[in-house]
Amino acid sequence: MMNFKLLVSISGSLLVARLKQTIVAGVGVTFSIAMFITLLSFMSGLNDLLDGLIINRTAHIRLYNEIRPSNLQPIDLSETYKSHHNFISSVKPKKERLQIYNNDAIMNFLKSDLRVSGIAPKIITQVFFNIGAIDLTGAINGIDVEAENKLFLFQDYVTDGNYIDLKNTPNSIILGKGLAEKMLANIGDMIQVTTSRGERVKLKVVGFFQSGLQDIDNAQSYASISTTQKLLGESGSYITDIQIKLNDINLAPSLAKEYQNLFDVDAIDIQTANSQFETGSTVRTLISYSVGITLLIVAGFGIYNILNMMIYEKMDSIAILKATGFSGKDVNRIFIGIALTIGILGGALGLLLGLGMSWSIDQIPFNTSALPTIKTYPINYNPRFYMIGVVFSIVTTYFAGYFPARKASKVDPVIIIRGK
Amino acid sequence: MSQIILEAKAVSKYFHDPITVQVLNDINFTINRGDFVSVIGKSGCGKSTLLYILSTMDTDYEGEILIDGLSMKNKKEADLARVRNEKIGFVFQFHYLLNEFSVLKNVMLPGLKLGKYSEQEIEHRAYEKLKILGIESEALKKPNQVSGGQKQRIAIARALINDPLIIMGDEPTGNLDKKNGEIVFNIFKELAELYNQSLLIVTHDQEFAQNTHRIIEMEDGRIISL
Ligand SMILES: Nc1ncnc2c1ncn2[C@@H]1O[C@H](COP(=O)(O)OP(=O)(O)O)[C@@H](O)[C@H]1O
Ligand SMILES: [Mg+2]
């Protein structure tokens, strides 16, 4: 214990004697840790924001029926042609397949499943929006307004009008902002759509929504489930999609498979549906880490340099310490101590500076019509980044100190003393 | 009744760079407790080399060294450091004081490393040693604030801090003027006579040597008279 205290005090004295260089090396660590924290916080904030754009509005699992031909064609049933290559496929997909049968029972089952946090039924149907002589292709999402709002914060994206009017006003529609502009439609106007069955129906515009994704805002619209069922001439039990949110998003792929078999419908999980999106997040995180680590390595070289210089200058001191009874291990610890002191002090200041820089970015106004709920640049204050910063700064400074310290511990006092 | 504290048995040493030369050849001698011994010989005859081997810093030799009856052969680096710390005090031609520390702390360092006494105790003892050497008034200065003669006295105080079995000096007065050289010599003599301290001092100063108890004379790596 006393030995440790002694070594620390020697490290400290050597540090103080070279205060300027020590500070420069420390500032290198501070700067790189601060940049590392700021970058990660900002990038992660951006990731969260973009995740919010997609993940908050996307079901973790979507149940639906895909139009697809029967797997078994009549010819396959024939014993005679069993070993032949069959290319006759006379049984075509049926239109009715879009509907999820028994959806009441499925929804009741899902509501009682503890892994599920919420469900919302939906009907997706293609329509033409009529503008004078022109028809625009688009879609109507028939939704359970309250369930949709609970699961996907629907009201956040309804920028004009009140979302609940969709439920209370019969035959009403909320149009995507881009779509509404093309149609020159204002709130209160009646617009006309042509359904896939060829019928023309008039609907009342009660609001506009803006998702932040152009493709959606230019072609999509929302109506209540009952309005949509009427539009399609279907009964009150007709729905095409069941959207499911889970308590743990990571279970989505496995649960999707489970439900697919259980209910005999198609099921797609969010990870599969948005894999390209995941890649973007991963790349951003990767960039932050590589920049941070690069900066830290540069800072590590700073520490390496100052230690090498110190050892070169302090050869005499090392020699006399060894001559008077300090072992190579003691000398090694003295210089590792110097490196770690620079790393820990520089790193701690770096954490504070990083927090400050993140906070500053958090104050910069960032207004975009695409994201009505965002007011400033996004920052994620995840304590994990700070932990990683601490670990990184200690590890790099340790390695930066390792080789110089080893060199110091191997100094042969006889050679130094003879040289005088 | 004299007790052997240092013994060299058939010590030989070779340097291999650039060509193999033998610099020490079958060195045998003993030093008893309380001996004040000087080693003399022409420059280059191997005095320093012998001293580095006796001090355990140089481990590349043939033969055997016994300190306090224990062989130094096959000891680990850390164990040898411990021996130096506890049993040997050094004074070199150059003082090797650490400018980062006060005079007092410089004297205390080997004591703190040994850890036999508390820090206050060691500080107290350091003051005692400085007093013996007549420089206690310089205790709180930095080494670069004192004179050359005083520096060498501080180095002697540092060598004394752990009450070593033996003090070894490699031309400790070599860098000093005549007056300071005499002061240092008188200190050694006082240590030997008053405190029964064993000393082994390498010197090329004949006058210095004549005043010690015993002279070991070397020539070309051999002892020619004990
Ligand atoms: N590292 C070395 N490599 C080769 N020869 C050396 C080395 N160190 C010392 N010598 C030689 O060893 C001999 C003894 O040197 P040294 O012990 O320093 O003599 P002294 O101290 O008696 O003047 C000298 O001839 C010197 O040149
Ligand atoms: Mg010499």
XYZ file of C-alpha atoms in Angstrom, chain A residues 64-259:
196
model
C -52.519 -9.898 -44.338
C -53.393 -12.108 -47.246
C -51.239 -11.971 -50.299
C -52.717 -12.629 -53.691
C -50.925 -15.729 -54.779
C -51.791 -18.748 -56.868
C -52.712 -21.997 -55.262
C -49.682 -24.132 -54.570
C -51.513 -27.153 -55.936
C -52.631 -27.146 -59.552
C -55.031 -29.906 -60.723
C -52.371 -31.542 -62.825
C -50.200 -32.068 -59.761
C -52.904 -34.347 -58.373
C -52.714 -36.681 -61.331
C -50.885 -39.947 -60.686
C -50.047 -40.316 -64.363
C -48.009 -37.108 -64.613
C -46.415 -37.232 -61.229
C -42.912 -37.608 -62.625
C -43.438 -35.092 -65.423
C -42.653 -31.398 -65.533
C -46.033 -29.707 -65.211
C -46.524 -26.194 -66.538
C -50.282 -25.983 -66.815
C -51.632 -23.727 -64.097
C -55.290 -23.242 -64.675
C -56.337 -22.332 -61.121
C -55.863 -18.542 -60.862
C -55.778 -16.507 -57.624
C -59.194 -15.424 -56.385
C -59.989 -11.871 -55.449
C -61.643 -12.743 -52.165
C -58.373 -13.927 -50.758
C -57.503 -10.351 -49.673
C -59.852 -10.562 -46.757
C -58.676 -11.945 -43.445
C -61.327 -14.471 -42.491
C -62.299 -14.948 -38.923
C -60.610 -11.692 -38.041
C -62.789 -11.186 -34.969
C -61.542 -14.395 -33.432
C -57.933 -13.604 -34.399
C -58.150 -10.144 -32.852
C -59.656 -11.469 -29.633
C -56.891 -14.027 -29.423
C -54.221 -11.367 -29.997
C -55.699 -9.069 -27.371
C -55.260 -11.809 -24.780
C -51.653 -12.542 -25.860
C -49.376 -10.979 -23.228
C -46.566 -10.362 -25.710
C -48.828 -8.069 -27.712
C -49.127 -4.458 -26.589
C -51.841 -3.415 -29.033
C -53.570 -4.164 -32.311
C -55.310 -2.103 -34.981
C -57.336 -3.487 -37.891
C -57.015 -1.920 -41.313
C -58.307 -2.106 -44.843
C -55.970 -1.086 -47.614
C -57.626 -0.469 -50.936
C -56.463 1.060 -54.185
C -58.591 3.910 -55.587
C -58.449 6.609 -58.236
C -58.758 10.179 -57.030
C -60.708 12.094 -59.688
C -59.566 15.602 -60.521
C -61.674 16.829 -63.354
C -60.793 14.568 -66.269
C -57.698 13.131 -64.689
C -57.489 10.203 -62.324
C -54.648 9.925 -59.787
C -53.842 6.478 -58.468
C -53.659 6.270 -54.732
C -54.831 4.339 -51.748
C -57.281 4.641 -48.918
C -56.312 3.230 -45.568
C -59.437 2.292 -43.710
C -58.555 2.551 -40.045
C -60.033 2.186 -36.606
C -59.301 5.831 -35.774
C -58.827 5.404 -32.037
C -56.783 2.224 -32.210
C -54.625 3.741 -34.948
C -54.010 6.810 -32.833
C -53.105 4.761 -29.814
C -50.648 2.566 -31.713
C -49.162 4.959 -34.232
C -49.762 8.472 -32.816
C -51.969 9.217 -35.805
C -52.888 12.679 -34.503
C -49.235 13.820 -34.625
C -49.268 13.583 -38.378
C -52.647 15.182 -38.976
C -51.351 18.711 -39.490
C -54.650 20.306 -40.516
C -58.078 19.420 -39.209
C -58.933 17.170 -36.294
C -58.177 13.486 -36.644
C -61.234 12.392 -34.655
C -63.569 13.932 -37.265
C -62.669 10.944 -39.383
C -64.619 8.785 -36.969
C -67.445 11.218 -36.254
C -68.175 12.442 -39.779
C -69.610 9.775 -42.093
C -67.978 9.430 -45.510
C -65.006 11.583 -44.529
C -61.385 11.376 -45.632
C -58.010 12.761 -44.501
C -55.707 13.326 -47.481
C -51.938 13.322 -47.693
C -50.673 16.875 -47.933
C -49.076 16.355 -51.350
C -52.166 14.628 -52.667
C -54.412 17.425 -51.402
C -52.239 20.036 -53.121
C -52.486 18.167 -56.416
C -56.244 17.939 -56.030
C -56.563 21.586 -54.939
C -58.697 20.264 -52.090
C -59.436 22.292 -48.954
C -60.924 21.122 -45.672
C -64.668 20.847 -46.044
C -64.498 20.158 -49.810
C -66.133 17.103 -51.339
C -63.828 14.983 -53.484
C -64.638 12.068 -55.748
C -62.904 8.707 -55.886
C -63.333 5.696 -58.123
C -63.106 2.368 -56.338
C -61.443 -0.716 -57.732
C -64.915 -2.046 -58.537
C -65.529 0.979 -60.751
C -67.976 2.853 -58.512
C -67.722 6.583 -57.997
C -68.106 7.831 -54.437
C -68.032 11.324 -52.922
C -66.074 11.871 -49.706
C -65.702 14.915 -47.455
C -62.180 16.186 -46.690
C -61.792 16.677 -42.911
C -58.018 17.031 -42.657
C -54.556 16.656 -44.120
C -51.721 14.529 -42.858
C -48.019 14.766 -43.315
C -45.828 11.765 -42.601
C -42.499 13.184 -43.701
C -42.236 10.587 -46.459
C -43.117 12.119 -49.851
C -44.219 8.882 -51.468
C -46.819 8.418 -48.791
C -47.991 12.017 -48.616
C -48.512 12.164 -52.392
C -50.684 9.089 -52.747
C -52.216 7.999 -49.481
C -55.288 8.917 -47.543
C -57.179 7.762 -44.478
C -60.827 6.970 -43.918
C -62.639 5.126 -41.172
C -63.082 1.371 -41.473
C -66.837 1.626 -41.893
C -66.547 4.258 -44.630
C -64.073 2.059 -46.456
C -66.241 -1.032 -46.105
C -69.161 0.914 -47.571
C -66.923 2.139 -50.381
C -66.034 -1.410 -51.271
C -69.544 -2.717 -50.735
C -68.279 -5.133 -48.143
C -69.824 -6.268 -44.889
C -68.813 -4.953 -41.448
C -66.520 -7.916 -40.914
C -64.277 -7.163 -43.910
C -60.698 -6.177 -43.101
C -57.479 -6.842 -45.009
C -54.765 -6.176 -42.413
C -54.226 -6.609 -38.718
C -51.424 -4.449 -37.356
C -49.752 -5.680 -34.199
C -47.435 -3.891 -31.813
C -45.398 -5.939 -29.396
C -43.948 -5.222 -25.991
C -40.562 -6.384 -27.277
C -39.850 -5.480 -30.888
C -37.089 -8.086 -31.073
C -39.635 -10.875 -30.858
C -41.272 -9.722 -34.102
C -39.583 -12.178 -36.511
C -40.311 -15.258 -34.433
C -43.850 -14.217 -33.527
C -44.588 -13.420 -37.178
C -43.779 -17.027 -38.048
C -45.857 -18.291 -35.171
C -48.929 -16.270 -36.173
